[in-house]
XYZ file of C-alpha atoms in Angstrom:
612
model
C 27.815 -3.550 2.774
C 29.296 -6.613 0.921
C 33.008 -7.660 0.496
C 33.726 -9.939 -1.791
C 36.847 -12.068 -1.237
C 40.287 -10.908 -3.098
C 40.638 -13.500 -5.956
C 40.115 -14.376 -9.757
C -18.987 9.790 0.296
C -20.213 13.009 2.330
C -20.861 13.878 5.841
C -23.586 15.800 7.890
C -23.191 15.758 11.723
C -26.115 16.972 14.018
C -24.159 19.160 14.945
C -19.990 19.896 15.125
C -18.118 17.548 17.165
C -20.547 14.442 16.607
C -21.208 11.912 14.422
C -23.455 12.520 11.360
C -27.199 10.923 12.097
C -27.182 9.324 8.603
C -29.281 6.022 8.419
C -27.336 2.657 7.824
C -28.630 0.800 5.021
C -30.517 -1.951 6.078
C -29.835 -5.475 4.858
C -31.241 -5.997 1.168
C -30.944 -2.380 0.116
C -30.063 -2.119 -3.304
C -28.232 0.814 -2.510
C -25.941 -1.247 0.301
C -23.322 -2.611 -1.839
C -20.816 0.185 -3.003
C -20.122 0.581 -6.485
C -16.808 -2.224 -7.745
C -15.853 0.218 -9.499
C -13.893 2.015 -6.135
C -12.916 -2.019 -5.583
C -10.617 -0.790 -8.951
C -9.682 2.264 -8.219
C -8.271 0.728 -4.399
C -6.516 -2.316 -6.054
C -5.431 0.523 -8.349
C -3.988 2.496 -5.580
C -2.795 -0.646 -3.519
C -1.039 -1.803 -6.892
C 1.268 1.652 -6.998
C 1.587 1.480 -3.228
C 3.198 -2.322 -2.969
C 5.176 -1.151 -5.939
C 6.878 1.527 -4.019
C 7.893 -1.371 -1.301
C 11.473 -1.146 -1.515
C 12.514 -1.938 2.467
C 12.679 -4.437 5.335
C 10.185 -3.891 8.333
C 9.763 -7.548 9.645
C 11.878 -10.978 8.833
C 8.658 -13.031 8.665
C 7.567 -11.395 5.206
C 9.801 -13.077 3.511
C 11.418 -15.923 5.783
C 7.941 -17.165 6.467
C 6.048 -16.493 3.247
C 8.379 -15.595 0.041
C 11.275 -17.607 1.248
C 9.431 -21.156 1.973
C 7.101 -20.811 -1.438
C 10.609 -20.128 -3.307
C 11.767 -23.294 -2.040
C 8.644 -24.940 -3.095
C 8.380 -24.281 -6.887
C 12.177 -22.741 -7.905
C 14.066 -25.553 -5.629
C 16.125 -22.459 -3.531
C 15.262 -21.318 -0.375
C 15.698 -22.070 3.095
C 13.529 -23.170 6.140
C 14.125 -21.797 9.291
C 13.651 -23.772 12.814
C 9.804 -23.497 12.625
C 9.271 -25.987 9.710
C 11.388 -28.176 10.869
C 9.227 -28.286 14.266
C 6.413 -27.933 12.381
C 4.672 -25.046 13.898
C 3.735 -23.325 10.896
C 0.799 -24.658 8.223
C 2.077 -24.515 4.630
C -1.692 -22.962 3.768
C -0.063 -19.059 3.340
C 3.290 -20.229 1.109
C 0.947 -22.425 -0.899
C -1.102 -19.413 -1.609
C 1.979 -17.491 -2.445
C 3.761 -20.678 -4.285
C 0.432 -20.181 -7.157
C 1.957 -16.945 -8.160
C 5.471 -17.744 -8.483
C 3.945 -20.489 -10.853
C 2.328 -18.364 -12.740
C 4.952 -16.028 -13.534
C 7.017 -19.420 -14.185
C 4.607 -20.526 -16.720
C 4.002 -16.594 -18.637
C 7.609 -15.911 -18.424
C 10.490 -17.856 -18.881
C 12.555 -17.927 -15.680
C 16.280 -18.929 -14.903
C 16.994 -22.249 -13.337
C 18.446 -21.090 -10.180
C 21.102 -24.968 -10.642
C 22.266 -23.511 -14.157
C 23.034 -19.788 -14.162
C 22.278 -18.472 -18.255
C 19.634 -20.733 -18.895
C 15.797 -20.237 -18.988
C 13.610 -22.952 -17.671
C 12.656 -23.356 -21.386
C 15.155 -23.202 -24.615
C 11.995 -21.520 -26.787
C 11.529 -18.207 -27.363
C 8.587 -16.323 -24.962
C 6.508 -14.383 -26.660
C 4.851 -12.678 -23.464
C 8.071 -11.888 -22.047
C 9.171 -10.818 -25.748
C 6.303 -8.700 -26.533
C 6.658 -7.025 -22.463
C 10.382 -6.766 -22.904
C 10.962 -7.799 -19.136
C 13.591 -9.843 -17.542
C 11.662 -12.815 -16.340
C 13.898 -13.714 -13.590
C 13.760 -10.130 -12.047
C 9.814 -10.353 -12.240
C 9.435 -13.538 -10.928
C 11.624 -12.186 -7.560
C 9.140 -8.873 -7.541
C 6.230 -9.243 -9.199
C 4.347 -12.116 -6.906
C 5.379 -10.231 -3.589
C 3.980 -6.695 -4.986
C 0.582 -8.370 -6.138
C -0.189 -10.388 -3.423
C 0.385 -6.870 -1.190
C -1.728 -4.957 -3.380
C -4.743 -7.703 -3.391
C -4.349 -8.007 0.467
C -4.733 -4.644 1.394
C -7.138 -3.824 -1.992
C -9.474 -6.299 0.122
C -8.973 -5.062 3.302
C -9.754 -1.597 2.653
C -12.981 -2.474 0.602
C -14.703 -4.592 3.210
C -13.994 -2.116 5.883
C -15.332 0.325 3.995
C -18.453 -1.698 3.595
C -18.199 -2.947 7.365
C -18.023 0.771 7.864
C -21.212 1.464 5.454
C -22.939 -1.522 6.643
C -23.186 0.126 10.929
C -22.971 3.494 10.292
C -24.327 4.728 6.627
C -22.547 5.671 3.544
C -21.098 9.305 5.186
C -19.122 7.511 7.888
C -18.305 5.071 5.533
C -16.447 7.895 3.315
C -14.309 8.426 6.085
C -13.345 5.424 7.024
C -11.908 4.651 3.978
C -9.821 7.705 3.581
C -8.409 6.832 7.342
C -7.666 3.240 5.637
C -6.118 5.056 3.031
C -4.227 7.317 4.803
C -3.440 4.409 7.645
C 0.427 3.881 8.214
C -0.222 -0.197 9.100
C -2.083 -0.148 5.450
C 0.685 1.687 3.837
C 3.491 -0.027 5.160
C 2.011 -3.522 6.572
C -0.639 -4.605 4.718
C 0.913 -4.113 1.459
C 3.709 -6.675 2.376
C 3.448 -10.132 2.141
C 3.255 -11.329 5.457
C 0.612 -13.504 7.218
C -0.718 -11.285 9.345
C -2.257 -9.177 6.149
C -3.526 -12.194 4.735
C -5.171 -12.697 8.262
C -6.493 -9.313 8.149
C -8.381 -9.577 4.672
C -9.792 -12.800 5.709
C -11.050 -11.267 8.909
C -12.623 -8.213 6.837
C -14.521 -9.860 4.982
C -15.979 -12.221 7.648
C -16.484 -9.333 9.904
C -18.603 -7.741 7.047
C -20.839 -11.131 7.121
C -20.487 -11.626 10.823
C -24.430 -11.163 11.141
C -24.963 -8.769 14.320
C -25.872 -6.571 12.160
C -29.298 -8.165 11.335
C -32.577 -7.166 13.178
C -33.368 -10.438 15.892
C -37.059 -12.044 15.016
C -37.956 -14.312 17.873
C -40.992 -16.053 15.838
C -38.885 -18.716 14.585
C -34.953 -20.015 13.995
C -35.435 -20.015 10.505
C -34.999 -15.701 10.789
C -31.717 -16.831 11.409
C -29.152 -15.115 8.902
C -27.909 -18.314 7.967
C -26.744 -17.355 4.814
C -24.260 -14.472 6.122
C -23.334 -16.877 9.258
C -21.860 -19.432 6.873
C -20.042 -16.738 4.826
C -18.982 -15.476 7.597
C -17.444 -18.557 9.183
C -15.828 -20.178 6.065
C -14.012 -16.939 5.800
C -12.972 -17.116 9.761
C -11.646 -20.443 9.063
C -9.816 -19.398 5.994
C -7.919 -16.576 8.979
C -7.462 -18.669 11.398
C -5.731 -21.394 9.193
C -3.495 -18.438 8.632
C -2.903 -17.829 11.856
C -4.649 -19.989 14.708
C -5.056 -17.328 17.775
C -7.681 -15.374 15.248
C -9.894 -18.182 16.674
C -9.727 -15.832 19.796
C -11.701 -12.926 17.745
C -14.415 -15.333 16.813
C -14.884 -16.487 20.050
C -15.645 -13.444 21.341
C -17.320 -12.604 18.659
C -20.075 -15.668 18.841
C -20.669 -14.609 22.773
C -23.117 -11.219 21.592
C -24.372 -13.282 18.721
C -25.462 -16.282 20.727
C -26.631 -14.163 23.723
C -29.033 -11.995 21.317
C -30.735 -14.633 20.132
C -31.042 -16.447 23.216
C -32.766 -13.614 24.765
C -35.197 -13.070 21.941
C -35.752 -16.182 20.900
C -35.830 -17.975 24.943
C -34.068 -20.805 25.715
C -36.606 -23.408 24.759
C -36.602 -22.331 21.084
C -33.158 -21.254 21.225
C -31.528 -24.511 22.529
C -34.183 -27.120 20.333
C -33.717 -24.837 17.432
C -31.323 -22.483 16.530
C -28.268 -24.096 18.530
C -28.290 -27.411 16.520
C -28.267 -25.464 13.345
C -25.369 -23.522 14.717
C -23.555 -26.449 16.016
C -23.822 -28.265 12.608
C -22.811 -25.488 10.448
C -19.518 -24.414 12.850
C -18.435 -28.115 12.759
C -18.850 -28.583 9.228
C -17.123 -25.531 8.110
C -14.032 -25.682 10.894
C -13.945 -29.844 9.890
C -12.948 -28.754 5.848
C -10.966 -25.942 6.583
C -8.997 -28.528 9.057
C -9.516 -31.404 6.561
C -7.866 -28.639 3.615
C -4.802 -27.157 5.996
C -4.012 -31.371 6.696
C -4.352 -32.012 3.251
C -1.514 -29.152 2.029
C 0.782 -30.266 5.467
C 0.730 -33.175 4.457
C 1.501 -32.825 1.156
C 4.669 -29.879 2.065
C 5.682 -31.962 5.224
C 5.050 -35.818 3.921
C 3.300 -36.658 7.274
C -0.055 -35.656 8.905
C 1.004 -32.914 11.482
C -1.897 -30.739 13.409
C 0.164 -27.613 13.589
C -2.288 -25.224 15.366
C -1.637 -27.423 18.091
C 2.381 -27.516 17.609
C 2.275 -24.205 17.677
C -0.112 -23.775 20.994
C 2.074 -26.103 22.598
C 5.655 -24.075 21.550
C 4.127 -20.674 22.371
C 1.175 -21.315 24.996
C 2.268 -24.511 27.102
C 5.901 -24.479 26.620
C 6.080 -20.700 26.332
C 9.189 -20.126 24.357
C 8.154 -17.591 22.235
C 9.380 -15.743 24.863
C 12.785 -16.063 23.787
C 11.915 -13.322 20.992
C 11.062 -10.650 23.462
C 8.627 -10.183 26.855
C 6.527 -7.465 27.696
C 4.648 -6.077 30.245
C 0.452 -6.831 30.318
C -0.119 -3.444 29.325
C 2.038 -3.356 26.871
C -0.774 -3.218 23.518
C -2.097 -0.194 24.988
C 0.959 1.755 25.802
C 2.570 0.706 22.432
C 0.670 -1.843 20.099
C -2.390 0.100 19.841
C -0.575 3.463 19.255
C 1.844 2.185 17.042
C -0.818 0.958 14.804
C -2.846 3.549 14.905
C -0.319 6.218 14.343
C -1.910 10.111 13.244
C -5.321 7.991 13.665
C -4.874 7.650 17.054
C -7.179 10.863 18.013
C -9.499 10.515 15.709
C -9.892 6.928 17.352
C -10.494 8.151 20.382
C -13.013 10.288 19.479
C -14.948 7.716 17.775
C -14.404 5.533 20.816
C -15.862 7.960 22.797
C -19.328 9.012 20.735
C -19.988 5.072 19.612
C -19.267 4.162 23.420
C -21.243 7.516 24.863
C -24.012 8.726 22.593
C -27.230 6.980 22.702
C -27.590 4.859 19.182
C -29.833 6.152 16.614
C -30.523 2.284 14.814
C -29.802 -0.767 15.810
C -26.101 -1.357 13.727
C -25.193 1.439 15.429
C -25.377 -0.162 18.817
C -24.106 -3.068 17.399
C -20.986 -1.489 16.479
C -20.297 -0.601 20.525
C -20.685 -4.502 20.550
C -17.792 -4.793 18.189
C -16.219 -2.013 20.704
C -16.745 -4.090 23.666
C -15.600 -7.336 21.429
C -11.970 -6.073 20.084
C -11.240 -4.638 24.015
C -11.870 -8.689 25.077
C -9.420 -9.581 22.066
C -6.756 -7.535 23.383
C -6.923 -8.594 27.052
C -6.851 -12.239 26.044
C -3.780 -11.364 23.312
C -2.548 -9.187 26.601
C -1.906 -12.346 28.585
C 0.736 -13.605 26.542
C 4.362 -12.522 27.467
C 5.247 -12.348 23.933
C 3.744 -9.306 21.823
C 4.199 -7.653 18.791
C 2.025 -5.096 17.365
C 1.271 -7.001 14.076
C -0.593 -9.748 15.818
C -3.219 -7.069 16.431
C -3.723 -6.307 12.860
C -6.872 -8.497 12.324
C -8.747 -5.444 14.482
C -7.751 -3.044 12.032
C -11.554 -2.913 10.370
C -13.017 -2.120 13.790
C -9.923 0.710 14.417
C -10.230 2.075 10.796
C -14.097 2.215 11.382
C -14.090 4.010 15.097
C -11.404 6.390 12.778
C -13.581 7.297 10.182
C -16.379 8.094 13.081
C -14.124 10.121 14.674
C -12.805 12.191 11.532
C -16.534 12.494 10.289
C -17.388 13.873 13.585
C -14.571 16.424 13.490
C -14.031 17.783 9.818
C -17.693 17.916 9.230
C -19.121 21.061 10.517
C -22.086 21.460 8.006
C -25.126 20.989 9.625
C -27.420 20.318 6.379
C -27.574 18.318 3.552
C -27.059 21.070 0.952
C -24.045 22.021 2.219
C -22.585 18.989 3.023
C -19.516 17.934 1.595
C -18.211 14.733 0.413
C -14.979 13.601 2.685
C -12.937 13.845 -0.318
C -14.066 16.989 -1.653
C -12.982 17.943 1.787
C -9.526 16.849 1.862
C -9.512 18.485 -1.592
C -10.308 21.358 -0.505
C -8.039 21.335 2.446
C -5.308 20.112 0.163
C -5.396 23.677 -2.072
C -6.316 25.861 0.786
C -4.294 24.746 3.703
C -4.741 27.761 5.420
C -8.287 28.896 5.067
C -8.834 27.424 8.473
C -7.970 25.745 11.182
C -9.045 22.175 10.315
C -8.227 22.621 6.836
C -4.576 23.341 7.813
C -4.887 19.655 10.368
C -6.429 17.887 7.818
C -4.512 19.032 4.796
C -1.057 18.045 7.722
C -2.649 14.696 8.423
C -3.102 13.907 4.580
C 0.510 15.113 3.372
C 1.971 13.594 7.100
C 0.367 10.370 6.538
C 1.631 9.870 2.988
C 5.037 10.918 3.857
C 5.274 8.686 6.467
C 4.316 5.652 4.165
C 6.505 6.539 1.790
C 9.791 7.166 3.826
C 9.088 4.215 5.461
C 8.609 1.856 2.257
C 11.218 3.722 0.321
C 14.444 4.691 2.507
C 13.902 3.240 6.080
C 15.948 -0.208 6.122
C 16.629 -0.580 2.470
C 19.883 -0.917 2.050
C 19.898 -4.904 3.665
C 17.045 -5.167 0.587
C 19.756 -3.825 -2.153
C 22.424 -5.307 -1.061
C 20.637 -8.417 -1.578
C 19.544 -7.149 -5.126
C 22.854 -6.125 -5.896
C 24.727 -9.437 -5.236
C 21.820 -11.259 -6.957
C 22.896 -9.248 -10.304
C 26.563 -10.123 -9.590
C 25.887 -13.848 -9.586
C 23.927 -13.142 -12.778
C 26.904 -11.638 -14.488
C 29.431 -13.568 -13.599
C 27.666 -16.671 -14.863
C 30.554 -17.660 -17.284
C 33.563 -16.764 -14.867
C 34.151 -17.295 -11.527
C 31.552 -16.270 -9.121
C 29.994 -15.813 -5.590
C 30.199 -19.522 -4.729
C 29.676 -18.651 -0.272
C 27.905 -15.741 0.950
C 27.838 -14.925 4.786
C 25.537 -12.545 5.940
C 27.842 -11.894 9.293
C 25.218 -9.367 10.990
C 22.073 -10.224 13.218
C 19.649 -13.253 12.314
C 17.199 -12.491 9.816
C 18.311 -9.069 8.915
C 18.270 -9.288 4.761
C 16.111 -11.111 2.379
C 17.221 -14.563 1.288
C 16.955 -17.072 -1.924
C 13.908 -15.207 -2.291
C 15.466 -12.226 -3.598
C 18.817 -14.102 -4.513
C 17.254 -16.840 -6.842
C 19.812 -18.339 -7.602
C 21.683 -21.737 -6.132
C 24.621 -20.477 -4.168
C 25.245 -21.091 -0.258
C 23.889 -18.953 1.729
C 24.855 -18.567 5.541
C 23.489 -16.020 8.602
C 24.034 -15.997 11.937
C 21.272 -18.518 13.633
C 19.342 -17.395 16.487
C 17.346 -20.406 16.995
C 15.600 -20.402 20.672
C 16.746 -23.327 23.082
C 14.604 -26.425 21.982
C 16.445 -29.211 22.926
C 16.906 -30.656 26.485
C 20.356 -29.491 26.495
C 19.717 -26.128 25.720
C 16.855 -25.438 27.814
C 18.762 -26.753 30.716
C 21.289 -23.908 29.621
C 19.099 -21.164 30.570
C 21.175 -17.947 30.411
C 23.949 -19.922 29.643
C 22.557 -21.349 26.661
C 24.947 -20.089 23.120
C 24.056 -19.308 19.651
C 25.929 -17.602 16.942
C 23.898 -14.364 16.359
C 24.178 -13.462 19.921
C 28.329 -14.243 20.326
C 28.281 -11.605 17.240
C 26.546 -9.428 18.775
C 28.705 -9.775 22.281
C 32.268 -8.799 20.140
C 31.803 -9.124 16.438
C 35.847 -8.918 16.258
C 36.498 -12.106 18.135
C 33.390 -14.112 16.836
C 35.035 -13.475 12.988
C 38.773 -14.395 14.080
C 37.277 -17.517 15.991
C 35.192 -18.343 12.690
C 38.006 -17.752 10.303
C 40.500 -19.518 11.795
C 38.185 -22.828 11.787
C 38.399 -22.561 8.062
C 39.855 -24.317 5.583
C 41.555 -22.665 2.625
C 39.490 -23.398 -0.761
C 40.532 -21.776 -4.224
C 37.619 -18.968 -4.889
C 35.472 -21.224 -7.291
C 35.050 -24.610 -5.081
C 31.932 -24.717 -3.685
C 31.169 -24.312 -0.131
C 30.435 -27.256 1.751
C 27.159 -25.433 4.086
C 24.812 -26.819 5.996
C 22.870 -24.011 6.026
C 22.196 -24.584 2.294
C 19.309 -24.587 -0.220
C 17.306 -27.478 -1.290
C 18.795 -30.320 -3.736
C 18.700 -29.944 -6.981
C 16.263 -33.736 -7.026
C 14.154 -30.995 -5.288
C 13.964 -32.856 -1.481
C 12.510 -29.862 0.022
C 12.972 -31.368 3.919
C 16.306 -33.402 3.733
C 18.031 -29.576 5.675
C 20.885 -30.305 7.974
C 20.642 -28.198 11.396
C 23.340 -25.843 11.271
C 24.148 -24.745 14.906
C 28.283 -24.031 14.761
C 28.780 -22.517 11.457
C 31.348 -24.911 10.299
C 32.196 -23.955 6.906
C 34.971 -25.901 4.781
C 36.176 -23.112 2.446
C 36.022 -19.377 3.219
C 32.800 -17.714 1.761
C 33.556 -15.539 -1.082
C 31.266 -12.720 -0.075
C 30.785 -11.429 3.435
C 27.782 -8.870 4.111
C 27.892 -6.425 7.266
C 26.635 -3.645 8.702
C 28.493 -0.598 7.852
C 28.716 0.564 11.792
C 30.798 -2.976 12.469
C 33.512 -2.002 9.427
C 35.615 -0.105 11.596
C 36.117 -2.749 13.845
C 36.457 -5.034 11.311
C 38.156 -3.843 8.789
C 41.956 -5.133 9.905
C 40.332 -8.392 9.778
C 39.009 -8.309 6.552
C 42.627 -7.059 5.087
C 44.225 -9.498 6.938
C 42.497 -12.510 5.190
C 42.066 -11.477 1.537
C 38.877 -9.257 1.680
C 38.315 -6.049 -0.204
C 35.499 -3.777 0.095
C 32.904 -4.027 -2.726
């Protein structure tokens, strides 16, 4: 709560409890490319779902995406510890930073420096003709779209990953598991990197060409076209985030090895192998050469981050200062969590890809993929750190062993007259819960599923998302009288959006909860301070202790912050470390949590504050 300072397709299984024999379509069928029009209908879908996104799951989808491309094209917004070691590649905010300039250009936009004014003095007709406040659209719009795209992406091109190894009935399935997924709903849709990752790794899985039928006559059977589709989009993911390049390592091991085998190593090592060699290095080179090129133009120096960021979290090892878990710790939790009401159905696609004998060759090909995601998540495994979003680039794989296993169980018919589509079967279930068994699970799953999506992008953890709403309308008002000049976010690091959702130039302060990088403050250990954590140890002494270093300032002079947005000159890197929280005059607004009022409260009264 804020206080504001006192002042002026179909299936048909063999038989029940497998998966359906359908064919795969083989490679150059004209029938092997679904229809764009469901491409539509998903963004369609996606579109209303990202809409809906009215919470706060994870700091990075808007610290490290909406917050830094802010910075970059309004001026306001503020860089956290990782830029300023830069760890991170500008490559995902740049993406994001083209649609924040595009609403700038359609719509006309406040300038966060001068509160009441547009960035231009003329009339817009778009934003006339729309009747929308550009402002507001610029903070929601690029966030909701980018989701929506993401996940649009991600769903199609498992769904055609899903056609591609086991035929258009599977396929069916698989995308109503996608839709129905709780990552999808509630991940995906958001703009964080890891989605981004995901789509990227979709559509290269699609390519990836294990797939194709070997030919050991000559290299020039090679696939070369879907191998170089493939790869650029691997690059394009692990720009995004560097440890996908564990995926496609694993992933060249079966592709290599096939080939070798049919092809023997004479032909494969004078032939093939060059042309492999050339292609990878050419590809990774210009994704490299284009990731340099935007550092360099973000950071004003040529910085290799994928290998700042192996050093911080690999060598060094201090990403375990966010959190350490056991080595088991994806299966127990990760994989469930993702997986969710799926996590049956899983299983039993798991167990008939991994058990039944294959009836075509994408088929086995697919237990390949099996064998390839369980090598991904022992390597990921090894790592102290874990969260389940860094496994979100397997989703495809997941979603697809899903749809086997709900094909396999909801599909009883036994011929192709009475087969029924997998939608026509949740339809069905849908009207008559009750008429049996699986109707009444599947018709639970569907309604569970949806509800789950929804609580969790519409009530779970939105109030630190309205509160930031809320005070960015205040500011708005009170753009002729005094306003919010300070506002401290005086609860855990990262807990609300930022300028992102703000807009507008006025200090902002949190609680930092930077890990120990320096010397100093490795050599601290357990010892070692930082202002989120002595708020968290007694929030009543950390805000008397903080007070009483202030200053008194009359309620409009501005705050003199270190932990402040960019210049108005626009010098996006010139940000002071903040590591005390030395503030000259009081902030004007102070945001908690309302569980630390009660404690708090005498303090607040005490120095001016009223509740808001």
């Amino acid at each position: 709560m804020p206080l504001r300072r006192r002042g002026p397709n179909s299936i048909r299984p063999a038989s029940a409890g497998s998966i359906p024999r359908n064919r795969p379509v083989s490679q150059g069928s004209s029938s092997s490319s679904p229809s764009l029009v469901w491409f539509g209908a998903l963004l369609l879908y996606r579109l209303a779902n990202a809409y809906s996104v009215s919470t706060y799951l994870v700091p990075d989808e808007t610290w490290q995406s909406l917050e830094v491309a802010h910075r970059v094209v309004f001026g306001t917004g503020y860089l956290t510890w990782e830029w300023h070691h830069q760890l991170r590649s500008y490559a995902y905010p740049f993406y994001v930073s083209t649609l924040y300039r595009l609403v700038r250009w359609v719509l006309p936009v406040d300038d966060p420096f001068q509160l009441g004014s547009t960035q231009s003095d003329s009339p817009n007709a778009t934003a006339a003709f729309l009747a929308v406040d550009g402002t507001a659209w610029a903070v929601y719009l690029p966030p909701i779209v980018l989701g929506a795209t993401t996940a649009a992406i991600i769903d199609w091109y498992t769904y055609k990953f899903s056609w591609r190894y086991l035929g258009p009935l599977v396929a069916d399935w698989t995308l109503v598991a996608s839709l129905l997924s709780y990552p999808m709903g509630t991940l995906m849709v958001r703009p964080l990197g890891n989605a981004a990752e995901t789509a990227a790794v979709a559509v290269a899985l699609y390519h990836w060409p294990l797939y194709v039928a070997v030919r050991a006559e000559t290299a020039a059977n090679f696939p070369w076209r879907a191998y170089v589709r493939s790869l650029a989009w691997a690059a394009l993911g692990c720009i995004l985030r560097p440890t996908g390049a564990l995926v496609w390592s694993c992933a060249a091991v079966p592709l290599l090895w096939r080939w070798l085998v049919y092809q023997g190593p004479r032909r494969f090592f004078t032939e093939l192998l060059p042309g492999l060699l050339a292609a990878t290095v050419t590809i990774g080179a210009a994704a490299l050469g284009a990731m340099m090129l935007i550092d360099y133009a973000f950071y004003g120096t040529w910085v290799f981050t994928p290998y700042n960021f192996f050093r911080f979290n690999v060598q060094r090892n201090l990403s375990t200062w966010f959190g350490v878990e056991p080595w088991f710790w994806y299966l127990a939790a990760g994989l469930p969590a993702l997986l969710t009401a799926h996590l049956p159905w899983f299983a039993l696609g798991v167990y008939h890809v991994g058990s039944t004998s294959p009836t075509s060759s994408q088929r086995a090909q697919l237990r390949t993929w099996l064998w390839i995601t369980a090598a991904v998540v022992a390597g990921y495994s090894l790592l102290e750190h874990k969260e389940a979003r860094f496994l979100t680039c397997l989703l495809p794989i997941w979603l697809t062993l899903s749809g086997a296993g709900l094909s396999a169980f909801f599909s009883p018919q036994t011929t192709a007259a009475t087969t029924k589509s997998a939608f026509d079967t949740i339809r069905s279930a849908l009207h008559y819960p009750f008429g049996s068994r699986r109707q009444l699970l599947l018709a639970a799953l569907t309604i569970g599923s949806l509800g789950a999506i929804g609580y969790t992008n519409l009530v779970h953890q939105r109030g630190v998302v309205d509160v930031v709403n809320y005070l960015s309308g205040d500011v708005r008002r009170q753009s002729t009288q005094p306003r919010a000049h300070h506002i401290l976010f005086l609860m855990p690091c990262h807990s609300t959006p930022y300028y992102s959702h703000l807009h507008y130039d006025v200090t902002l302060s949190y609680l930092a909860c930077d890990p120990p990088l320096e010397p100093e403050q490795i050599k601290a250990g357990d010892h070692y301070q930082y202002p989120s954590g002595e708020f968290g140890r007694d929030p009543a002494a950390f805000l008397m202790d903080y007070l009483a270093r202030l200053q008194p300032a009359s309620p409009t002079e501005p705050a003199a912050s270190t932990n402040h947005t960019a210049s108005a000159a626009g010098d996006l890197f010139a940000l002071p470390r903040d590591t005390a929280l030395h503030f000259s005059p009081p902030p004007s607004h102070i945001v908690i949590f309302a569980v630390d009022l009660p404690a708090l409260a005498p303090i607040f009264t005490l120095n001016g504050y009223l509740e808001d």
